[in-house]
PDB file of C-alpha atoms in Angstrom:
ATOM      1  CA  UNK A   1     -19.688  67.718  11.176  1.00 66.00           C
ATOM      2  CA  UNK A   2     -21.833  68.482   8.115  1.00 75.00           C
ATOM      3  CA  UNK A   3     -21.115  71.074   5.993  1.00 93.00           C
ATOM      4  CA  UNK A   4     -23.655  73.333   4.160  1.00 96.00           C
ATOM      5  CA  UNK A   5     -26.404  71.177   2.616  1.00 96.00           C
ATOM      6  CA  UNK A   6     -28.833  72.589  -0.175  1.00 97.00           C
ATOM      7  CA  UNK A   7     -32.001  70.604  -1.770  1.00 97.00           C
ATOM      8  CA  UNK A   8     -32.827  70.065  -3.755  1.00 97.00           C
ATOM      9  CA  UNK A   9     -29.924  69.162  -6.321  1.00 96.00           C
ATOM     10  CA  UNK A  10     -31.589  70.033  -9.527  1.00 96.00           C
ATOM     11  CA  UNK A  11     -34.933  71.138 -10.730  1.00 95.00           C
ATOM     12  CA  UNK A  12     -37.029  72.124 -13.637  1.00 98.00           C
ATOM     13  CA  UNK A  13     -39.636  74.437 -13.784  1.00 98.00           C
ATOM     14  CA  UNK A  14     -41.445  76.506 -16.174  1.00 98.00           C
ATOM     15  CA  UNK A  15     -41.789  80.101 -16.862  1.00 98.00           C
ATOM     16  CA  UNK A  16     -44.082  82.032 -14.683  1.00 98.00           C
ATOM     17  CA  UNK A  17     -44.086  79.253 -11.638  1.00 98.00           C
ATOM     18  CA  UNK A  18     -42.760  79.624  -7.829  1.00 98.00           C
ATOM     19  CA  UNK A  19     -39.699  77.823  -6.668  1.00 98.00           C
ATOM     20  CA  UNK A  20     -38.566  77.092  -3.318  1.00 98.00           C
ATOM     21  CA  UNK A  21     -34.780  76.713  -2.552  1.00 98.00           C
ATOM     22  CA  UNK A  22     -33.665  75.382   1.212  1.00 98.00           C
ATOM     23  CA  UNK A  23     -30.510  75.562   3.177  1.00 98.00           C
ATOM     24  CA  UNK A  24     -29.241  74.436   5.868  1.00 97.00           C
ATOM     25  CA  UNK A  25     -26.258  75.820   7.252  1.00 96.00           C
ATOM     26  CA  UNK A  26     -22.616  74.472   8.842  1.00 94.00           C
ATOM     27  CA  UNK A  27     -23.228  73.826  12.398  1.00 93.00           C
ATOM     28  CA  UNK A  28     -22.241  76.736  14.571  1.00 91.00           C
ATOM     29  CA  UNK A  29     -22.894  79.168  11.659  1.00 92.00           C
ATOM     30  CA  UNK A  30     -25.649  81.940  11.829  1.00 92.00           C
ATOM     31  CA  UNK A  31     -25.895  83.598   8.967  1.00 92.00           C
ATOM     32  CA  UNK A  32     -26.759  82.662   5.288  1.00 94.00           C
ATOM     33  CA  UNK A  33     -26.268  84.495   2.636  1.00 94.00           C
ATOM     34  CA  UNK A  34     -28.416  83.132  -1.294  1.00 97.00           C
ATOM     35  CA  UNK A  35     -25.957  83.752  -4.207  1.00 97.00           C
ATOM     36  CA  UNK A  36     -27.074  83.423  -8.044  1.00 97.00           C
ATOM     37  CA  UNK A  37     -24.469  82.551 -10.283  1.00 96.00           C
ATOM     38  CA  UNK A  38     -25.050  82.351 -14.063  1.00 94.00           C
ATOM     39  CA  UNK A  39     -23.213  80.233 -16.448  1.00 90.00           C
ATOM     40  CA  UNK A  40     -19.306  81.620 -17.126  1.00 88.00           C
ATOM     41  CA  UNK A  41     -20.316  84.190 -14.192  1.00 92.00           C
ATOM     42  CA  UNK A  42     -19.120  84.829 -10.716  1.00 94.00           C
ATOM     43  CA  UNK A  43     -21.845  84.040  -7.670  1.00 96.00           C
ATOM     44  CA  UNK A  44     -23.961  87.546  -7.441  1.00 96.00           C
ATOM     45  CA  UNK A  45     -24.895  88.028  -4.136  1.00 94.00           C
ATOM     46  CA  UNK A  46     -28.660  88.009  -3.861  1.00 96.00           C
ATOM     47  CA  UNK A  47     -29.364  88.350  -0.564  1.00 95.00           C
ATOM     48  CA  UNK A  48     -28.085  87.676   3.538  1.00 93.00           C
ATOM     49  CA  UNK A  49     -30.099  86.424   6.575  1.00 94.00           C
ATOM     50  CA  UNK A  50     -28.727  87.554  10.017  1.00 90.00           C
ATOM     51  CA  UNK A  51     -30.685  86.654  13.337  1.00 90.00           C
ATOM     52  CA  UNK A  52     -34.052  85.348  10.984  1.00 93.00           C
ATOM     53  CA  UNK A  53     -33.877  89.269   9.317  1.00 93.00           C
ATOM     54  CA  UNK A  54     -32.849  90.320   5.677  1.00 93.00           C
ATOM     55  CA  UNK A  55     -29.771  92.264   6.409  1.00 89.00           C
ATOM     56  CA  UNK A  56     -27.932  93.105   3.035  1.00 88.00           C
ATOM     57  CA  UNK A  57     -29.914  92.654   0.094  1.00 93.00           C
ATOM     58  CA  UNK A  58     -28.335  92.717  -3.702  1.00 92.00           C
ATOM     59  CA  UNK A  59     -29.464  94.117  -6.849  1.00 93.00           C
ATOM     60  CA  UNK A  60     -32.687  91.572  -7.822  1.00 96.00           C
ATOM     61  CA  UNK A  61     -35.988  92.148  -7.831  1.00 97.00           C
ATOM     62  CA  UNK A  62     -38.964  91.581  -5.205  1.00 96.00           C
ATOM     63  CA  UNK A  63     -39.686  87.978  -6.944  1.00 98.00           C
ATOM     64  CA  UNK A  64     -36.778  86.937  -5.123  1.00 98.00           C
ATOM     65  CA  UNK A  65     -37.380  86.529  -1.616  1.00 97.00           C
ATOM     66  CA  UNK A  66     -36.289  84.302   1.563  1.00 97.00           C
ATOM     67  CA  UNK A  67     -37.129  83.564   5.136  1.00 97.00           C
ATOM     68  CA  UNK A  68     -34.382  82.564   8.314  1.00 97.00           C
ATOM     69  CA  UNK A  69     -35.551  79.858  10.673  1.00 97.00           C
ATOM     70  CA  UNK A  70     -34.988  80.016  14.368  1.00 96.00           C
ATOM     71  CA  UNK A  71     -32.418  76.753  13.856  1.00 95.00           C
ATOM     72  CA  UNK A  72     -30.760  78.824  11.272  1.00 96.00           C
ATOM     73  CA  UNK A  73     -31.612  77.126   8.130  1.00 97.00           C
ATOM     74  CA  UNK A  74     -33.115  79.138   5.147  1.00 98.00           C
ATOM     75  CA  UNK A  75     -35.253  79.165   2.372  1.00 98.00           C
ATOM     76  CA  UNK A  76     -35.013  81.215  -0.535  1.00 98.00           C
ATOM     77  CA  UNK A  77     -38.415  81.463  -2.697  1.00 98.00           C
ATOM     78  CA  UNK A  78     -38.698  82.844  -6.635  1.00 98.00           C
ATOM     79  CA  UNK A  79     -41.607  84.079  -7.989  1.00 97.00           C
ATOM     80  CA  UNK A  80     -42.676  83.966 -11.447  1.00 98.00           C
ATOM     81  CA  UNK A  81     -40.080  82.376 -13.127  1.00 98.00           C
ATOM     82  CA  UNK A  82     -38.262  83.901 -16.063  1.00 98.00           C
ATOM     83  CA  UNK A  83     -36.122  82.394 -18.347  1.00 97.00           C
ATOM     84  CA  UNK A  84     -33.276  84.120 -17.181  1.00 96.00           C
ATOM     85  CA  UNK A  85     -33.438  82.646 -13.471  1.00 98.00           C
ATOM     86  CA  UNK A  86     -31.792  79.919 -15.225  1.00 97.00           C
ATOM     87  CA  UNK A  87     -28.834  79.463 -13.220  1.00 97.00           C
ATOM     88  CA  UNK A  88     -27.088  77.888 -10.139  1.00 97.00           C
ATOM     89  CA  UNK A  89     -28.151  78.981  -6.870  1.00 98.00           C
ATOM     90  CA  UNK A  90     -25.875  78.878  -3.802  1.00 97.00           C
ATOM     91  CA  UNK A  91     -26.004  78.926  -0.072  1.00 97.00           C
ATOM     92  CA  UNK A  92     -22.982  80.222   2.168  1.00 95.00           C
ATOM     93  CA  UNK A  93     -23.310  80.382   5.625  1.00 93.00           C
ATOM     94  CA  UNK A  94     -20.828  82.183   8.377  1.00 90.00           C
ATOM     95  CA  UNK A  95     -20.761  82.247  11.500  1.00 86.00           C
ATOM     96  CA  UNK A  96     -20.920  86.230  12.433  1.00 76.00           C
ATOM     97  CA  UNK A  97     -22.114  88.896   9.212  1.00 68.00           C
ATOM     98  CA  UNK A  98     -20.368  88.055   6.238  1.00 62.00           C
ATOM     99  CA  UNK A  99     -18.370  90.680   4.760  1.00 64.00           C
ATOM    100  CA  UNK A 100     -16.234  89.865   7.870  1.00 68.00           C
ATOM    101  CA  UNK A 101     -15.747  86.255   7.690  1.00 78.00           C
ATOM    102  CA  UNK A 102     -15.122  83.530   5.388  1.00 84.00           C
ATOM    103  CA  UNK A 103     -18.284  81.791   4.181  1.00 90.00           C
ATOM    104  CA  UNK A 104     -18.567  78.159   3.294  1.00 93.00           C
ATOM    105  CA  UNK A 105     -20.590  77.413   0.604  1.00 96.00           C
ATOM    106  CA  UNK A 106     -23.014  74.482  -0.220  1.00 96.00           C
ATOM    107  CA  UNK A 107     -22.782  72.657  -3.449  1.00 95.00           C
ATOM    108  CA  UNK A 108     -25.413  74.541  -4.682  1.00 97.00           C
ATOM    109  CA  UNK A 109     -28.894  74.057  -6.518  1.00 97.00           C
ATOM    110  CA  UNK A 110     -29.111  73.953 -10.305  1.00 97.00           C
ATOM    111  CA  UNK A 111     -32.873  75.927 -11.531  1.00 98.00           C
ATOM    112  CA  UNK A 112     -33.352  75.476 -15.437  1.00 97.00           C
ATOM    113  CA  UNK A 113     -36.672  77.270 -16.481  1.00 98.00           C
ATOM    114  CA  UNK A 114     -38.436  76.563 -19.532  1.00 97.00           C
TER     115      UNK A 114
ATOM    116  CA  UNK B   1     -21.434  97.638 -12.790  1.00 63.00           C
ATOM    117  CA  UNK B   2     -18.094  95.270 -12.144  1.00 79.00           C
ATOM    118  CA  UNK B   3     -16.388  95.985  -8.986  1.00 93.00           C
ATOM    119  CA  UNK B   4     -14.335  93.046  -8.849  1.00 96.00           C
ATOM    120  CA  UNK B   5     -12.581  92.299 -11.953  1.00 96.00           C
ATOM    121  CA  UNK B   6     -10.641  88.876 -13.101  1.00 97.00           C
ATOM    122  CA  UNK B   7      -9.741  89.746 -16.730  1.00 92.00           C
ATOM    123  CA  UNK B   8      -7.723  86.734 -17.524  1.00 95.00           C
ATOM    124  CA  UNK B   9     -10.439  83.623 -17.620  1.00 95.00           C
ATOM    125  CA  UNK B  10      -7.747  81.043 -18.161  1.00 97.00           C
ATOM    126  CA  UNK B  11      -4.646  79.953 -17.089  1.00 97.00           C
ATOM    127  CA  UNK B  12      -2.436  77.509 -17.972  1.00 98.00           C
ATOM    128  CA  UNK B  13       0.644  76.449 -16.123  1.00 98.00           C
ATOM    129  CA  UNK B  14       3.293  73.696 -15.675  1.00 98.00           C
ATOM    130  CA  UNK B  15       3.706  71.023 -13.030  1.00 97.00           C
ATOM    131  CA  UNK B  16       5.814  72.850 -10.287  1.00 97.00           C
ATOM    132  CA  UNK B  17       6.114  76.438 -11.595  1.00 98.00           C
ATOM    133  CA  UNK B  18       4.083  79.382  -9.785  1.00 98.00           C
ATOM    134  CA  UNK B  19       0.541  80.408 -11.011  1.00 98.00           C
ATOM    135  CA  UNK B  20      -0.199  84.190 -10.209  1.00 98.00           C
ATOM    136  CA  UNK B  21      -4.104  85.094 -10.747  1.00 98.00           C
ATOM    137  CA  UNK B  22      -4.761  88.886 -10.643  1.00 98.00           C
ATOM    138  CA  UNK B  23      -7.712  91.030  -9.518  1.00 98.00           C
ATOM    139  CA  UNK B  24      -8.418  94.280  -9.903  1.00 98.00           C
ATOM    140  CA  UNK B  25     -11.656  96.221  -7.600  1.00 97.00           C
ATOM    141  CA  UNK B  26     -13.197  99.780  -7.858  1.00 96.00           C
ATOM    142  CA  UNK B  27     -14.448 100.486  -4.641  1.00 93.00           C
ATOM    143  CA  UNK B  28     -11.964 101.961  -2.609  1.00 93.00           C
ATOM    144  CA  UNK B  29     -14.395 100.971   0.448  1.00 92.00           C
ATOM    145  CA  UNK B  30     -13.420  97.395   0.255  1.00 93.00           C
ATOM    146  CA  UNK B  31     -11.370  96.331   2.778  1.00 91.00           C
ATOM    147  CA  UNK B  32     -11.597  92.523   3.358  1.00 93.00           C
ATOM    148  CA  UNK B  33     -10.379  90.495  -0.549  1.00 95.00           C
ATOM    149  CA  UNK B  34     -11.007  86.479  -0.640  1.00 95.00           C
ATOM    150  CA  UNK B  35      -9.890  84.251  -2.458  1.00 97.00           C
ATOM    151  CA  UNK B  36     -12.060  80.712  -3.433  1.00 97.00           C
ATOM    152  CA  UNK B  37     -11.718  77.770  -5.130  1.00 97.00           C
ATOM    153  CA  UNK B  38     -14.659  75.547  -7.389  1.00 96.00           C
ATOM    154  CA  UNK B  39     -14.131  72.611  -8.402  1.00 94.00           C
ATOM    155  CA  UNK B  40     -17.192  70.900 -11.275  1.00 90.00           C
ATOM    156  CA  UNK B  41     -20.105  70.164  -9.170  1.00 86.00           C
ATOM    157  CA  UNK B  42     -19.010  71.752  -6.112  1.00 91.00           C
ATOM    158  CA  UNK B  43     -19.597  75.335  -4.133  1.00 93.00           C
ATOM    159  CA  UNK B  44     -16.682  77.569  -3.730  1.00 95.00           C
ATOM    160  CA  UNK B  45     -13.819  76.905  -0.589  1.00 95.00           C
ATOM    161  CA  UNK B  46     -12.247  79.158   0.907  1.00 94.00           C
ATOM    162  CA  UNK B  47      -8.701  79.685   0.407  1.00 96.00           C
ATOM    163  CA  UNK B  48      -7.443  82.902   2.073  1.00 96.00           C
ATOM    164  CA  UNK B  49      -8.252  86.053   3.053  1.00 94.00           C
ATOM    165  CA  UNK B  50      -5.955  89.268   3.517  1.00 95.00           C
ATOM    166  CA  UNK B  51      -7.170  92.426   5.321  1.00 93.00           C
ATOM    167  CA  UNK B  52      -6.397  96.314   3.881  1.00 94.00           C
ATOM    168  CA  UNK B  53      -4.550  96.719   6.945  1.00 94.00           C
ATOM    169  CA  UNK B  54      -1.636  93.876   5.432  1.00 96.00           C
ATOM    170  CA  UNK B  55       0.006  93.872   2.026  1.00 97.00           C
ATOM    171  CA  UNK B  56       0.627  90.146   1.884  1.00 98.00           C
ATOM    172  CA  UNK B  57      -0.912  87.064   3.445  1.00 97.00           C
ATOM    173  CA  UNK B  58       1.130  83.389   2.911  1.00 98.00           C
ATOM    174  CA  UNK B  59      -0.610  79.884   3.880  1.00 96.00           C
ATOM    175  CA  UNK B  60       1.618  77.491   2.424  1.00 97.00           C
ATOM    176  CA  UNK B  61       1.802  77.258  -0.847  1.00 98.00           C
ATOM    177  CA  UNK B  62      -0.777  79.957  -1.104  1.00 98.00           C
ATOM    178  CA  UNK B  63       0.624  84.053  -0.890  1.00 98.00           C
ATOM    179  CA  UNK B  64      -2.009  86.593  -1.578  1.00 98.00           C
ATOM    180  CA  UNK B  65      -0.520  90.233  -2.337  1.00 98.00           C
ATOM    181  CA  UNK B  66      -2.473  93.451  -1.879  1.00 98.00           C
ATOM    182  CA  UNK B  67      -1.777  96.702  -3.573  1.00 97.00           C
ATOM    183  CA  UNK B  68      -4.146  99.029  -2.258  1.00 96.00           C
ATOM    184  CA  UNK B  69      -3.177 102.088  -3.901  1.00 96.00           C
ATOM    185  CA  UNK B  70      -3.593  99.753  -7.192  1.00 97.00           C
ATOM    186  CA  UNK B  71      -6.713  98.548  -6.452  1.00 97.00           C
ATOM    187  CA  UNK B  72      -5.001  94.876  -7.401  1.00 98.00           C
ATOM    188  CA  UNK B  73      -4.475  91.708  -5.446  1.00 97.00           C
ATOM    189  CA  UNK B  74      -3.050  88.463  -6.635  1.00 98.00           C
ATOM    190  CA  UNK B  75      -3.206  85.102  -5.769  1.00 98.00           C
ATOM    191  CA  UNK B  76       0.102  82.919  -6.233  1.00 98.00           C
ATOM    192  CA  UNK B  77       0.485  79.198  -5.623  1.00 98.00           C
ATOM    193  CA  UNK B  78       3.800  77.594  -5.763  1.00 98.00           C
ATOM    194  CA  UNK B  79       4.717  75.369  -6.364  1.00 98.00           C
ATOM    195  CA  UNK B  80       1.479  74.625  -8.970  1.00 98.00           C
ATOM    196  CA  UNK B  81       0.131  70.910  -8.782  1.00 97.00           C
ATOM    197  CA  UNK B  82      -2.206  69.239 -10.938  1.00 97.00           C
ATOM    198  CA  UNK B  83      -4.820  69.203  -7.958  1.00 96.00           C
ATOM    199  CA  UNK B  84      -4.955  73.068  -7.895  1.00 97.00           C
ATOM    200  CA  UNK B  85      -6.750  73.004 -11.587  1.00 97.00           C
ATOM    201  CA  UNK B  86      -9.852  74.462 -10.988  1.00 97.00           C
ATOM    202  CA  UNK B  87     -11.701  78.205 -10.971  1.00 97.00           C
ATOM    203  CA  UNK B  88     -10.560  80.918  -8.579  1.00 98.00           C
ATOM    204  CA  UNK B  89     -12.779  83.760  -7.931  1.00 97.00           C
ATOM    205  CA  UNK B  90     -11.823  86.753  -6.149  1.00 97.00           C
ATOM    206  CA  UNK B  91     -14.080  88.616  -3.680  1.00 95.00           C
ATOM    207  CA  UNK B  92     -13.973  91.415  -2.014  1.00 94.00           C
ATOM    208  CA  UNK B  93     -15.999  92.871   1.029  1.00 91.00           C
ATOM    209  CA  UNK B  94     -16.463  95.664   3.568  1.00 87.00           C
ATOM    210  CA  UNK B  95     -15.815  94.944   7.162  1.00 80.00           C
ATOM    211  CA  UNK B  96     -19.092  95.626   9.305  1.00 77.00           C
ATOM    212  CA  UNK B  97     -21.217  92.492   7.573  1.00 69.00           C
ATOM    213  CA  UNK B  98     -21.714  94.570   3.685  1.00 77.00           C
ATOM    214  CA  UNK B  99     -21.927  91.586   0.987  1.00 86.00           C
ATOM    215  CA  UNK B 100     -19.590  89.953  -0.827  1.00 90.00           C
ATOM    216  CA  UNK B 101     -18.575  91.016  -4.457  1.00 93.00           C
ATOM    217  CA  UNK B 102     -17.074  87.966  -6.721  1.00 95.00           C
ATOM    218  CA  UNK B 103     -15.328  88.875  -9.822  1.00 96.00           C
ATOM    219  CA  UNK B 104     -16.216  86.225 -12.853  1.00 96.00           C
ATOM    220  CA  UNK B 105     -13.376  83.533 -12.020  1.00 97.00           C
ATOM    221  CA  UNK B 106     -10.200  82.511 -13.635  1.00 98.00           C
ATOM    222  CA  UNK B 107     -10.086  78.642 -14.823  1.00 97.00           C
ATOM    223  CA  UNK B 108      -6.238  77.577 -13.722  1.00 98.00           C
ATOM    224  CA  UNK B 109      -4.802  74.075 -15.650  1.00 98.00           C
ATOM    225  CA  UNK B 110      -1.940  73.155 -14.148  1.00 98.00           C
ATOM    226  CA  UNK B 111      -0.347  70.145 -16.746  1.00 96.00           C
ATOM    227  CA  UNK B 112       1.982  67.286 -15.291  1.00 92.00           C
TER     228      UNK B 112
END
C-alpha cells in the first residue's frame, strides 16, 4: 500500500517564475492538506482540499494556490516566486477533515529560489 | 502569532532513561494535540494523539499528558532508545476539520 508520494523531489527555480507541486495521497485518504515548512521551523499549514474544494486556508497569500482531482491527488501551484518561498513543501493526506484525524505526510518537496 | 509553542529545541538524553518534550498552546479552542516524529529526509509520522476530553494517552513506550487548564502537554518515551533521536513537533487542532497548528520541533539525541 503506498504511502503519500510527492514530485518532484527537489527543484530550482528563479525569482518571479511559477511552480507546480503534485501529490498524491495514501490510498483510502480524501483529503490533502499543502504545508510550508522553513528551515529550523515547524510545517505552516498553507492550505486543505476536501471533496476537490479549498476548505481551510492558512495565512499566505493568493500566489499560493492548489486544485483537488476527482482521484484525490493534488496539486499545489506558486506564483511569482520570491526568495522567501525557499523552503520544504509537504503533503498530508487523511482520510475524513483533518483537524480530526491523524495525517500522514509525504516526504516532501524541497523549492530553492534564486 | 505562535499558538503552539516547543521552547526547548534540543534534547539530550541517555540510553534507557525517559525523555519528556513539553508544549505549551494559546488557543483555548484546541481540542485535538498530536504528536509527530521527522526523521532527515523524511515527512513527519504520527505518533499519538490525545483528545481534551482525556488527561493522558499511553501507546507503549509513548505517554502523552494533557493539562488543559495549563495549556501544556508533554510527550514522554521510556524507556529512550537510540532509534527515537529525531525531531518531535507538537500540533494541535480543533475538532470539526480546522487546520493543524505545529509548534517549531524539539531535536531529541538519545546517546548509547
Amino acid at each position: 500500500d503506498a504511502g503519500v508520494t510527492q514530485s518532484p523531489t527537489h527543484l530550482i527555480k528563479t525569482r518571479g517564475q511559477q511552480v507546480t507541486l503534485r501529490c498524491s495521497p495514501k490510498s483510502g485518504h480524501d483529503t490533502v492538506s499543502w504545508y510550508q515548512q522553513a528551515l529550523g521551523q515547524g510545517p505552516q499549514f498553507i492550505f486543505q482540499y476536501y471533496e476537490e474544494e479549498e476548505r481551510q486556508r492558512g495565512n499566505f497569500p493568493d500566489r499560493f494556490s492548489g486544485h483537488q482531482f476527482p482521484n484525490y491527488s493534488s496539486e499545489l501551484n506558486v506564483n511569482a516566486l520570491l526568495l522567501g518561498d525557499s523552503a520544504l513543501y509537504l503533503c498530508a493526506s487523511s482520510k475524513g477533515l483533518a483537524g480530526d484525524y491523524e495525517q500522514y505526510f509525504g516526504p516532501g518537496t524541497r523549492l530553492t529560489v534564486t | 502569532d505562535q499558538q503552539v509553542k516547543q521552547n526547548s529545541p534540543s534534547l539530550s538524553v541517555q540510553e534507557g532513561r525517559i525523555s519528556i518534550l513539553n508544549c505549551d498552546y494559546t488557543n483555548s479552542m484546541f481540542d485535538y494535540f498530536l504528536w509527530y516524529k521527522k526523521y532527515p529526509a523524511e515527512g513527519p509520522t504520527f505518533l499519538i494523539s490525545i483528545s481534551s476530553i482525556k488527561d493522558k494517552n499511553e501507546d507503549g513506550r509513548f505517554t502523552v499528558f494533557l493539562n488543559k487548564s495549563a495549556k501544556h502537554l508533554s510527550l514522554h518515551i521510556v524507556p529512550s532508545q537510540p532509534g527515537d533521536s529525531a525531531v518531535y513537533f507538537c500540533a494541535a487542532s480543533q475538532t470539526g476539520g480546522f487546520k493543524t497548528i505545529f509548534g517549531a520541533g524539539t531535536r531529541l539525541f538519545v546517546k548509547a
